[in-house]
Coordinates of C-alpha atoms in Angstrom, one line a residue:
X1 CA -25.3 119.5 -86.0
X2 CA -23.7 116.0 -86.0
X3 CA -22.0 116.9 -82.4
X4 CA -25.6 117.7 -81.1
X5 CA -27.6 114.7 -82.4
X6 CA -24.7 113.1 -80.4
X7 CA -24.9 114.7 -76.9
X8 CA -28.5 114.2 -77.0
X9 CA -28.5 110.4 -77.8
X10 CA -25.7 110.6 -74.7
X11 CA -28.5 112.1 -72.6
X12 CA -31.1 109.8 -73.4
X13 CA -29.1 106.2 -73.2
X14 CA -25.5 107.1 -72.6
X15 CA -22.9 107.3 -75.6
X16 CA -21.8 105.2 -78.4
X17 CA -18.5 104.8 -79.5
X18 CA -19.0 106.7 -82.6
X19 CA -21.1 109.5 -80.1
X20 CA -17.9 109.8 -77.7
X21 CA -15.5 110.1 -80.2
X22 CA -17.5 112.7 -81.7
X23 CA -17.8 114.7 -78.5
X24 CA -14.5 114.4 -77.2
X25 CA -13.5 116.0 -81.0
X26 CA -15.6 119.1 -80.4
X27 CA -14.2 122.2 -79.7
X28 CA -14.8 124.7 -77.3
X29 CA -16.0 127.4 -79.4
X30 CA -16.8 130.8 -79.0
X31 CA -20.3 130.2 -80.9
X32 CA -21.5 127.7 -83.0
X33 CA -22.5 127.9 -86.7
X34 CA -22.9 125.5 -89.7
X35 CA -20.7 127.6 -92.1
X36 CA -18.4 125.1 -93.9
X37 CA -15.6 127.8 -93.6
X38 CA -16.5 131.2 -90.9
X39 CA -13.5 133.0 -89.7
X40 CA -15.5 133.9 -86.6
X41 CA -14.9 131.2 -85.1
X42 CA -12.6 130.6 -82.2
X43 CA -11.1 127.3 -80.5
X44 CA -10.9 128.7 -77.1
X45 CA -9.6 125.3 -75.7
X46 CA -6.8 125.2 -78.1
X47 CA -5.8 129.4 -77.8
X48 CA -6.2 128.4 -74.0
X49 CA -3.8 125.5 -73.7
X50 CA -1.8 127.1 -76.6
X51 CA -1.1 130.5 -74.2
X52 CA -0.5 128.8 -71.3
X53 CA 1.8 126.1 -72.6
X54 CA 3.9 129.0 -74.1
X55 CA 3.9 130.5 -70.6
X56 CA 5.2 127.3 -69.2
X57 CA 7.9 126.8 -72.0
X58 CA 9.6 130.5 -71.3
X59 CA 9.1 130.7 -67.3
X60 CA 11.2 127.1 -67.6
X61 CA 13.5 128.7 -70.1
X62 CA 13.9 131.9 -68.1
X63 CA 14.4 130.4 -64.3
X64 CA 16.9 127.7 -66.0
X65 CA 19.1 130.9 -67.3
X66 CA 18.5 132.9 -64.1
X67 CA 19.6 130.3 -62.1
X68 CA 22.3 129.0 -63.8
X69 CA 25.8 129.1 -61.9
X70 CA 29.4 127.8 -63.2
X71 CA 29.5 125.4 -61.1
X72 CA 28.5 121.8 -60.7
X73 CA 24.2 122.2 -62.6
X74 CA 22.1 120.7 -61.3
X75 CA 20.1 118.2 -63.0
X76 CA 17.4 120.8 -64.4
X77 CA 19.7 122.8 -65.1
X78 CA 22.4 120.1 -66.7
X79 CA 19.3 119.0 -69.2
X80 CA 18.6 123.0 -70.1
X81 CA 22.3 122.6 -71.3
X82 CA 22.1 119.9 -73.4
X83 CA 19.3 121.0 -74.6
X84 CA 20.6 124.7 -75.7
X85 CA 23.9 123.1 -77.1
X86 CA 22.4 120.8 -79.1
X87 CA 19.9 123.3 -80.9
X88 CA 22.4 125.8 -81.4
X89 CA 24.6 122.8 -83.1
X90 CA 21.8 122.0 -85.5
X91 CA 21.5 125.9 -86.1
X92 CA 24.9 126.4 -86.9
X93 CA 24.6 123.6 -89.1
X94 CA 21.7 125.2 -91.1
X95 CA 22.2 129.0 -90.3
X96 CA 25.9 130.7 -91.3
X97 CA 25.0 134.5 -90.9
X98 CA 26.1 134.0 -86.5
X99 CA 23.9 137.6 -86.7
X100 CA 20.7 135.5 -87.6
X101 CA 21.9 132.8 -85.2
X102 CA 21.4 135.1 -82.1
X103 CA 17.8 135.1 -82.8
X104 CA 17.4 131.8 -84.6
X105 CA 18.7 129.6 -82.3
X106 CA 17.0 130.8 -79.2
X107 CA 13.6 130.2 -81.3
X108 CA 14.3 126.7 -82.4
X109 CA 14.9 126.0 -78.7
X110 CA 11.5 127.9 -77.7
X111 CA 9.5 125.9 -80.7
X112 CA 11.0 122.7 -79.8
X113 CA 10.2 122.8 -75.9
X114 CA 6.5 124.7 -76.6
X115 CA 5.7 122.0 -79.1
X116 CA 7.0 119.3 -77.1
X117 CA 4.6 120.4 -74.1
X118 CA 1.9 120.9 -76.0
X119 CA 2.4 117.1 -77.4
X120 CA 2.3 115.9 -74.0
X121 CA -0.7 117.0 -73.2
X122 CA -1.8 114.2 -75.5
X123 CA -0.9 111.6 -72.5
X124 CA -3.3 112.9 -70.0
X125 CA -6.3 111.0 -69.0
X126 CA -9.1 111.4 -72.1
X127 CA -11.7 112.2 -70.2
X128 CA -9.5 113.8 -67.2
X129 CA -9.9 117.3 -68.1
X130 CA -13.2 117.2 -70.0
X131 CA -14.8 115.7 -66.7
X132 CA -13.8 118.3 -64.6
X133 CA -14.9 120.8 -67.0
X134 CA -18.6 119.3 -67.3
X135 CA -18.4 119.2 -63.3
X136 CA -17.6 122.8 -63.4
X137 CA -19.7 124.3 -65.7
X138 CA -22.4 121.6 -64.1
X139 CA -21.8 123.6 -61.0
X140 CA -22.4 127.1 -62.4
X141 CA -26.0 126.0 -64.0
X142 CA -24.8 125.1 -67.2
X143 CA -25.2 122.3 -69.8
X144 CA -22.5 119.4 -68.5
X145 CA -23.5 117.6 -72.1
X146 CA -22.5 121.0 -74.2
X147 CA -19.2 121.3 -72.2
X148 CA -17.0 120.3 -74.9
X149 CA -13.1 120.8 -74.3
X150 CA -9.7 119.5 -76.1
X151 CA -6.4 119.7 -74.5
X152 CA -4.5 119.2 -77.6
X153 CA -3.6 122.2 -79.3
X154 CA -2.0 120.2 -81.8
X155 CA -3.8 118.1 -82.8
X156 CA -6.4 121.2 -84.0
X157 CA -5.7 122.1 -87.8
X158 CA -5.7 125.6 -86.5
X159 CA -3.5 125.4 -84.0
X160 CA -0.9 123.9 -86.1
X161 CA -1.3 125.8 -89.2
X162 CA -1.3 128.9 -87.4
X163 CA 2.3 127.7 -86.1
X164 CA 3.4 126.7 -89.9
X165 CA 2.4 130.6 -90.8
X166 CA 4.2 132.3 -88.4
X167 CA 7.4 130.2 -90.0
X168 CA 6.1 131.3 -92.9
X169 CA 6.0 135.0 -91.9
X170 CA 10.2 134.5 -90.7
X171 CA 10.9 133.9 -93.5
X172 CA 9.5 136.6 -95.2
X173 CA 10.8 138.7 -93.1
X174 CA 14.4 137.1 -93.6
X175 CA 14.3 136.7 -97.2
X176 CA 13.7 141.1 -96.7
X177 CA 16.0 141.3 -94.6
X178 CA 19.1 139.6 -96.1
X179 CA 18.5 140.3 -99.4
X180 CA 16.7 143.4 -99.0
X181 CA 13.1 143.9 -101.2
X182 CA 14.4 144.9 -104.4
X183 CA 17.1 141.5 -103.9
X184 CA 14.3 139.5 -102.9
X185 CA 11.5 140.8 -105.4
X186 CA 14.1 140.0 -108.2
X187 CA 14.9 136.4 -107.3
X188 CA 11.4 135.9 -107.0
X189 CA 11.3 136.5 -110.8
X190 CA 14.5 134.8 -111.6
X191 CA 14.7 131.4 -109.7
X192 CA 14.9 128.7 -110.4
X193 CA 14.7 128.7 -114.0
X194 CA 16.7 132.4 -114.8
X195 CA 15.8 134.9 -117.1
X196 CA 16.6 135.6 -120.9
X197 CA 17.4 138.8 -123.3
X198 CA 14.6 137.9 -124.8
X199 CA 11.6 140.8 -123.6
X200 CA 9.3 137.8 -123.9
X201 CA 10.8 135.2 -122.7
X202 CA 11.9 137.5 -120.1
X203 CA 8.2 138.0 -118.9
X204 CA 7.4 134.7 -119.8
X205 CA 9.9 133.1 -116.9
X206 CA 9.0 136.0 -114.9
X207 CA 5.7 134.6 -114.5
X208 CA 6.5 130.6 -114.2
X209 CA 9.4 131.6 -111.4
X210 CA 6.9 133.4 -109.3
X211 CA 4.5 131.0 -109.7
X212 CA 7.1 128.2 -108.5
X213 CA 8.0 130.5 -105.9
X214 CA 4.2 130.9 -104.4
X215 CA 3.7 127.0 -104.6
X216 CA 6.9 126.2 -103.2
X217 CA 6.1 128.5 -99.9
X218 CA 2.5 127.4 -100.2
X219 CA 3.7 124.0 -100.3
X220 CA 6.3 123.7 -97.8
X221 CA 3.8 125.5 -95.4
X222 CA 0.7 123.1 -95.8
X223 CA 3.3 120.3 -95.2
X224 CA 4.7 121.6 -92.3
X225 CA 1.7 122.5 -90.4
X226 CA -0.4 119.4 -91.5
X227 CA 2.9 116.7 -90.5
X228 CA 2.4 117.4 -86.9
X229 CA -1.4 118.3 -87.1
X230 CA -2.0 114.4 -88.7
X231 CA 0.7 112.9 -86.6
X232 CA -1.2 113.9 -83.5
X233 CA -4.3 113.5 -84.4
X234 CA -4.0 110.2 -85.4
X235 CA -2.2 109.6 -81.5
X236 CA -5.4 111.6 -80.0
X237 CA -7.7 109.2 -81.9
X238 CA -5.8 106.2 -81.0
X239 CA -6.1 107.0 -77.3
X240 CA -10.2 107.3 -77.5
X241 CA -10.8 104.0 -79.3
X242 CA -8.2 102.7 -76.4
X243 CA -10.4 104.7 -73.7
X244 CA -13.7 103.0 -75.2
X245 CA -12.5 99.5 -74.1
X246 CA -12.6 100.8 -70.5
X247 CA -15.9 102.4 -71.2
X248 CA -17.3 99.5 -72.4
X249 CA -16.2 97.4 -69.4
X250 CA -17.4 100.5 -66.8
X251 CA -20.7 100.5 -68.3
X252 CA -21.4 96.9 -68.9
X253 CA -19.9 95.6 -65.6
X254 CA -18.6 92.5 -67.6
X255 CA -15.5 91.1 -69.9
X256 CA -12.8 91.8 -68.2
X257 CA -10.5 91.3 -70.4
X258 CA -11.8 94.2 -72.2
X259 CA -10.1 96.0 -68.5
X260 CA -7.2 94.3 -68.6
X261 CA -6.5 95.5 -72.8
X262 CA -7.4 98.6 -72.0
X263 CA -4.9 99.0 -69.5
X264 CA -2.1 97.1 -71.3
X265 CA -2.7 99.0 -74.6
X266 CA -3.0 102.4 -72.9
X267 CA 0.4 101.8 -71.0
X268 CA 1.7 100.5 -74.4
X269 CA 0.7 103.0 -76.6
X270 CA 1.8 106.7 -74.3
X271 CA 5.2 104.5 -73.8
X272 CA 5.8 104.4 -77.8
X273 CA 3.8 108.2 -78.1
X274 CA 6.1 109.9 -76.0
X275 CA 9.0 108.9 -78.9
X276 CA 6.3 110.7 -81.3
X277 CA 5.7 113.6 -79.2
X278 CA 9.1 114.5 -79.2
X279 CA 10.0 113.4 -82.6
X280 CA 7.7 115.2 -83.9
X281 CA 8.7 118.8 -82.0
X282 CA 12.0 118.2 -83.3
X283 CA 11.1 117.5 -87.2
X284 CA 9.0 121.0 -86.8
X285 CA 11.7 122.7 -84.9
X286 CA 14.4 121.2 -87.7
X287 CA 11.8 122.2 -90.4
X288 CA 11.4 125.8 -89.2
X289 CA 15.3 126.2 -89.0
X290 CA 15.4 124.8 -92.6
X291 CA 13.1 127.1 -94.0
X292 CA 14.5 129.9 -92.4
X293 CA 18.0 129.3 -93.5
X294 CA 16.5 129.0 -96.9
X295 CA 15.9 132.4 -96.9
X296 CA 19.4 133.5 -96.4
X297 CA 20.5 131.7 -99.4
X298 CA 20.7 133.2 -102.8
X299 CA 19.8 131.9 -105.5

């Protein structure tokens, strides 16, 4: 309701700050509703960028391995290399079964490029791609006002979470696997505090170690997904308040200095992002290897 009173105060006299920032955080939803919490609802701009970001991330991986040759690489293929070494180091630092490494490795490599990408989308222009979707939708006899789009899959809860759960699901799968269920089922009743003789105090533990268990995959989930979710968001934010200094001088004609800062602090701040765009894709990357070789220990 909030994003509505704003794009109609737009129409009327052209936005605020607090108005723009609001708009450019809408989504592109697949319908709207006032529902604190409704499942129904999809980010199409973050599934969108999301898909075809991961399509990016293995058509690179895949034409850097089919055109690899032994001899001199080039240079796409020399950084590919260093690249692949590297993570595979890291996983053989975390990861001893080499079984689980075959797998492992190869998706600590796809997380860390995918992630990266999407991270970068965070330097574009802010209102690059939202403009040309208004223009398009303008063009097709829609509402240019309602034609809400963010190119940060990141820097959506959603999008971010839903890359901390499928983490979460590895390892499940590898705590299964390795130990097998009965293994597995019986640690999660054991650890960390053990068991007794005692029928009681048996059942007693029993029930504090599976709580402990649930809150420490609970917990290291939330975390993960909500580091690089805030991180972003925070850099996304950052960028529009920058943006509004240029949109200030645009619509007022006057202070140029207000030109000048935006230009020096936009050119500052994507120079020190891009360390935080990659930083970040590694700490998730490191943090999904972690976890999963977590699962392969026993406790």
């Amino acid at each position: 309701m909030a994003a509505e009173n704003a794009v109609a105060s737009v129409v009327e006299h052209g936005p605020t700050a607090g108005e723009y920032v609001i708009h450019h955080l809408h989504f592109w939803q697949n319908h709207a509703s006032d529902a604190v919490l409704d499942m129904s609802i999809i980010h199409i701009d973050t599934v969108l960028f999301s898909v075809l970001l991961a399509v990016l991330t293995f058509w690179g991986l895949w034409s850097a391995a089919r055109k690899a040759s032994s001899g001199v690489p080039g240079r796409f293929q020399a950084a590919v290399e260093i690249l692949v070494e590297f993570v595979d180091n890291e996983t053989k630092g975390i990861i001893k079964n080499a079984e689980s490494r075959k797998y492992v490795a190869p998706l600590g490599l796809s997380i860390f490029v995918w992630v990266t990408l999407m991270n970068t989308m965070d330097l574009l222009p802010v209102d690059l791609l939202p403009t040309l979707w208004a223009k398009l939708i303008g063009a097709f006899g829609g509402d240019p006002a309602h034609a809400y789009l963010r190119v940060l899959p990141t820097a959506d809860v959603s999008g971010s979470m839903g890359l901390s759960v499928a983490v979460l699901l590895l390892c499940l799968y590898y705590n299964v696997k390795i130990k097998g269920l009965g293994g597995w089922a019986h640690e999660l009743v054991t650890a960390p505090f053990g068991t007794s003789r005692n029928p009681l105090v048996a059942v007693l533990l029993g029930v504090v170690n599976l709580a402990m268990q649930i809150i420490e995959f609970a917990s290291k989930t939330l975390s993960h997904g909500l580091r690089l979710f805030g991180n972003m968001y925070a850099g996304e934010l950052i960028f529009m308040l920058i943006a509004l200094m240029g949109g200030a001088f645009a619509f007022t004609g006057t202070g140029i200095g207000l030109a000048i800062g935006h230009v020096i602090a936009g050119l500052a701040w994507a120079i020190f992002h891009i360390l935080i765009i990659i930083l970040q894709a590694f700490i998730f990357m490191m943090l999904a290897l972690v976890y999963i070789g977590q699962a392969h220990d026993h406790h």
